[in-house]
Short mmCIF file of C-alpha atoms in Angstrom, two decimals:
data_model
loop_
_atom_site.label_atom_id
_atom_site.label_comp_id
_atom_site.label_asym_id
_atom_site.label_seq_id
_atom_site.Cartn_x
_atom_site.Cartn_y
_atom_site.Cartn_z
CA UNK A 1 -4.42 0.67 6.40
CA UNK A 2 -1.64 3.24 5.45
CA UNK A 3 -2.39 5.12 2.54
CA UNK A 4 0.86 6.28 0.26
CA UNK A 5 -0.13 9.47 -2.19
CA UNK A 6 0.95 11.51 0.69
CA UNK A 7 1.47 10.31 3.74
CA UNK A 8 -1.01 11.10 6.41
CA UNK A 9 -0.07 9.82 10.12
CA UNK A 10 -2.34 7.98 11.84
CA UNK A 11 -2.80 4.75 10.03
CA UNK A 12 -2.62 5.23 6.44
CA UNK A 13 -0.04 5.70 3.94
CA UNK A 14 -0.30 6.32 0.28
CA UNK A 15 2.52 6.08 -2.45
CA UNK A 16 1.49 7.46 -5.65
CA UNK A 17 3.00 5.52 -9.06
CA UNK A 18 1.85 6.38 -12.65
CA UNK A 19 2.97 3.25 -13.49
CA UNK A 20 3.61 0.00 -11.59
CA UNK A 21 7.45 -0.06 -12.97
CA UNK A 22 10.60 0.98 -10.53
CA UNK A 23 11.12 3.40 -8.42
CA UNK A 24 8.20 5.61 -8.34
CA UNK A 25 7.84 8.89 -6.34
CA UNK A 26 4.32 8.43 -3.70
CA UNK A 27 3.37 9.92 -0.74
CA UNK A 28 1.36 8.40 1.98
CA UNK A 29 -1.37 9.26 4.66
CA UNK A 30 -2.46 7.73 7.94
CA UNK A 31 -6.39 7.62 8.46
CA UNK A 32 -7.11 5.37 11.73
CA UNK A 33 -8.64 2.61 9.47
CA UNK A 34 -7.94 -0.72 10.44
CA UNK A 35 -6.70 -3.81 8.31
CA UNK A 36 -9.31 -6.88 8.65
CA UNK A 37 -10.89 -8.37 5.33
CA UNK A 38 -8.80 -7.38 1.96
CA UNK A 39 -10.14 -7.98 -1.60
CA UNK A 40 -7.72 -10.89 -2.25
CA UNK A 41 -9.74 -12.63 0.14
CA UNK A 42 -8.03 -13.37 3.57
CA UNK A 43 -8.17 -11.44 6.94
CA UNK A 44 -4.97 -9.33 8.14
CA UNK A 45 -3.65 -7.51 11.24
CA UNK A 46 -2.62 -4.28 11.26
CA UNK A 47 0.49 -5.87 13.03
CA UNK A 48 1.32 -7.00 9.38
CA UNK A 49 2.83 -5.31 6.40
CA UNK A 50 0.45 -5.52 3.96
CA UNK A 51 -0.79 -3.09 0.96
CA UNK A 52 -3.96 -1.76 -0.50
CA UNK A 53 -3.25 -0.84 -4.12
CA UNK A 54 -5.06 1.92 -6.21
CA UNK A 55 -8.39 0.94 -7.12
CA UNK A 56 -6.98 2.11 -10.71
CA UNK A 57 -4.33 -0.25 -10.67
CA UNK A 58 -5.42 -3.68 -8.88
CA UNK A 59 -8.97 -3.85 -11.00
CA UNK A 60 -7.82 -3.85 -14.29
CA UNK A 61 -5.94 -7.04 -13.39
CA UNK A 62 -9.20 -8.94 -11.99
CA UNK A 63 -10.13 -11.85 -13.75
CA UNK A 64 -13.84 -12.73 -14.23
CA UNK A 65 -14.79 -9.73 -11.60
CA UNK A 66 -13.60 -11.72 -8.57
CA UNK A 67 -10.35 -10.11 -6.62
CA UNK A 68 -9.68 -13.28 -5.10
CA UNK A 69 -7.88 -14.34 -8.21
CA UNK A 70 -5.83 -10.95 -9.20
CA UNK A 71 -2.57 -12.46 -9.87
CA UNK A 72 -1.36 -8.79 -7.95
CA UNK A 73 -2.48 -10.51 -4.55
CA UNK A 74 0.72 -11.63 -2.76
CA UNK A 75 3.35 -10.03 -4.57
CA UNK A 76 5.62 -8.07 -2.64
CA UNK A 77 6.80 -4.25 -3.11
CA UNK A 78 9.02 -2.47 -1.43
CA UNK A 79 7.97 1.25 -0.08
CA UNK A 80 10.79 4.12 1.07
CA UNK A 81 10.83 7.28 3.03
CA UNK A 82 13.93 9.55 4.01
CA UNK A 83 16.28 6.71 3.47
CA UNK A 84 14.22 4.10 5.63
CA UNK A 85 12.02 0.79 3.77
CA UNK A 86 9.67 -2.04 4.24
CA UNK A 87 8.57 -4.44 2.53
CA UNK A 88 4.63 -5.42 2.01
CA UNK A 89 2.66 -8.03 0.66
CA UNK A 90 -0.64 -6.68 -1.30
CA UNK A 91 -3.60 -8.13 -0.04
CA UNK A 92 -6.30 -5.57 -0.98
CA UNK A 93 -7.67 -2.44 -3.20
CA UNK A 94 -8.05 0.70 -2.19
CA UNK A 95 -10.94 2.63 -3.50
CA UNK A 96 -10.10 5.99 -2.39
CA UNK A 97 -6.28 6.19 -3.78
CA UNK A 98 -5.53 7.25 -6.89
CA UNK A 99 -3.92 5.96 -9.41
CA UNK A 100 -0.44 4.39 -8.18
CA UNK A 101 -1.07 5.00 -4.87
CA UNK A 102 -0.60 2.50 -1.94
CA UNK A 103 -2.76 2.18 1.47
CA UNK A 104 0.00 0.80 3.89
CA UNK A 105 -1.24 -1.57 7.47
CA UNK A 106 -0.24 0.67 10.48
CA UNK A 107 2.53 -1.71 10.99
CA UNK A 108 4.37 -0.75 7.67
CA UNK A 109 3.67 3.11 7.97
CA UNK A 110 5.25 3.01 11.24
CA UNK A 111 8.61 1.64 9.89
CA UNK A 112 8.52 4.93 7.76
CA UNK A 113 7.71 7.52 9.64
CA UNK A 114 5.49 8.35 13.18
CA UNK A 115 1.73 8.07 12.75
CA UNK A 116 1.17 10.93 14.06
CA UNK A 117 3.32 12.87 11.76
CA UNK A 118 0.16 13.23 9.00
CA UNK A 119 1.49 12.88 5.08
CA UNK A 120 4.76 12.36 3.83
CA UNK A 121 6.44 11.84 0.35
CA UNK A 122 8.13 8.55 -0.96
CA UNK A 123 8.58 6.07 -3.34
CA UNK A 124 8.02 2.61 -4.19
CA UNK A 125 9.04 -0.52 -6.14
CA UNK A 126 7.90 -4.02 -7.07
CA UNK A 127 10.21 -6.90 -5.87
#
């Protein structure tokens, strides 16, 4: 996944959000991980744009412990980057991102920047 809190190149991008409102400012990292099982349940490529959210943000919206049900899995959010978007589909939680942040699929990342260009700074908003 692509981690957005800073954006790292590589496969992971993080966008950081102190609250899950409109626009926020992130930034996003790449880390090599791959996408496979998320915590909403189903498997994913990294050839899809999906999203990790912040540990801090999808738990607290977990009914009865089990992920599977966060009403947060599916909905859509749109992430930006020096004037270029995409548009992801959360499907899991990321336990190393802070609060706000986002852990972006390779595929997404890459429509925002080069992996191999380590972190970068952007923003993000809920469709």
């Amino acid at each position: 996944m692509v981690s957005f809190t800073t954006f790292t190149a590589g496969l992971v991008a993080i966008f950081a959000s102190s609250a899950m409102a409109a626009p926020t400012n992130a930034a996003a990292a790449a880390s090599g991980s791959s996408v496979g099982l998320g915590a909403c349940g189903q498997l994913h490529q990294d050839s899809e744009f999906v999203v990790a959210l912040s540990h801090a943000d999808f738990d607290p919206r977990t009914p009865g412990g089990n992920p599977n049900n966060n009403p947060l899995c599916g909905r859509r959010l749109r992430a930006s980057f020096e004037g270029k978007s995409v548009e992801v589909a959360v499907v899991d939680r990321c336990p190393a991102c802070s609060a706000g942040s986002l852990d972006l699929s390779p595929a997404a990342f890459s429509q925002l920047a080069d992996l191999g260009r380590g972190r970068i700074q952007g923003s993000w908003v809920w469709l």
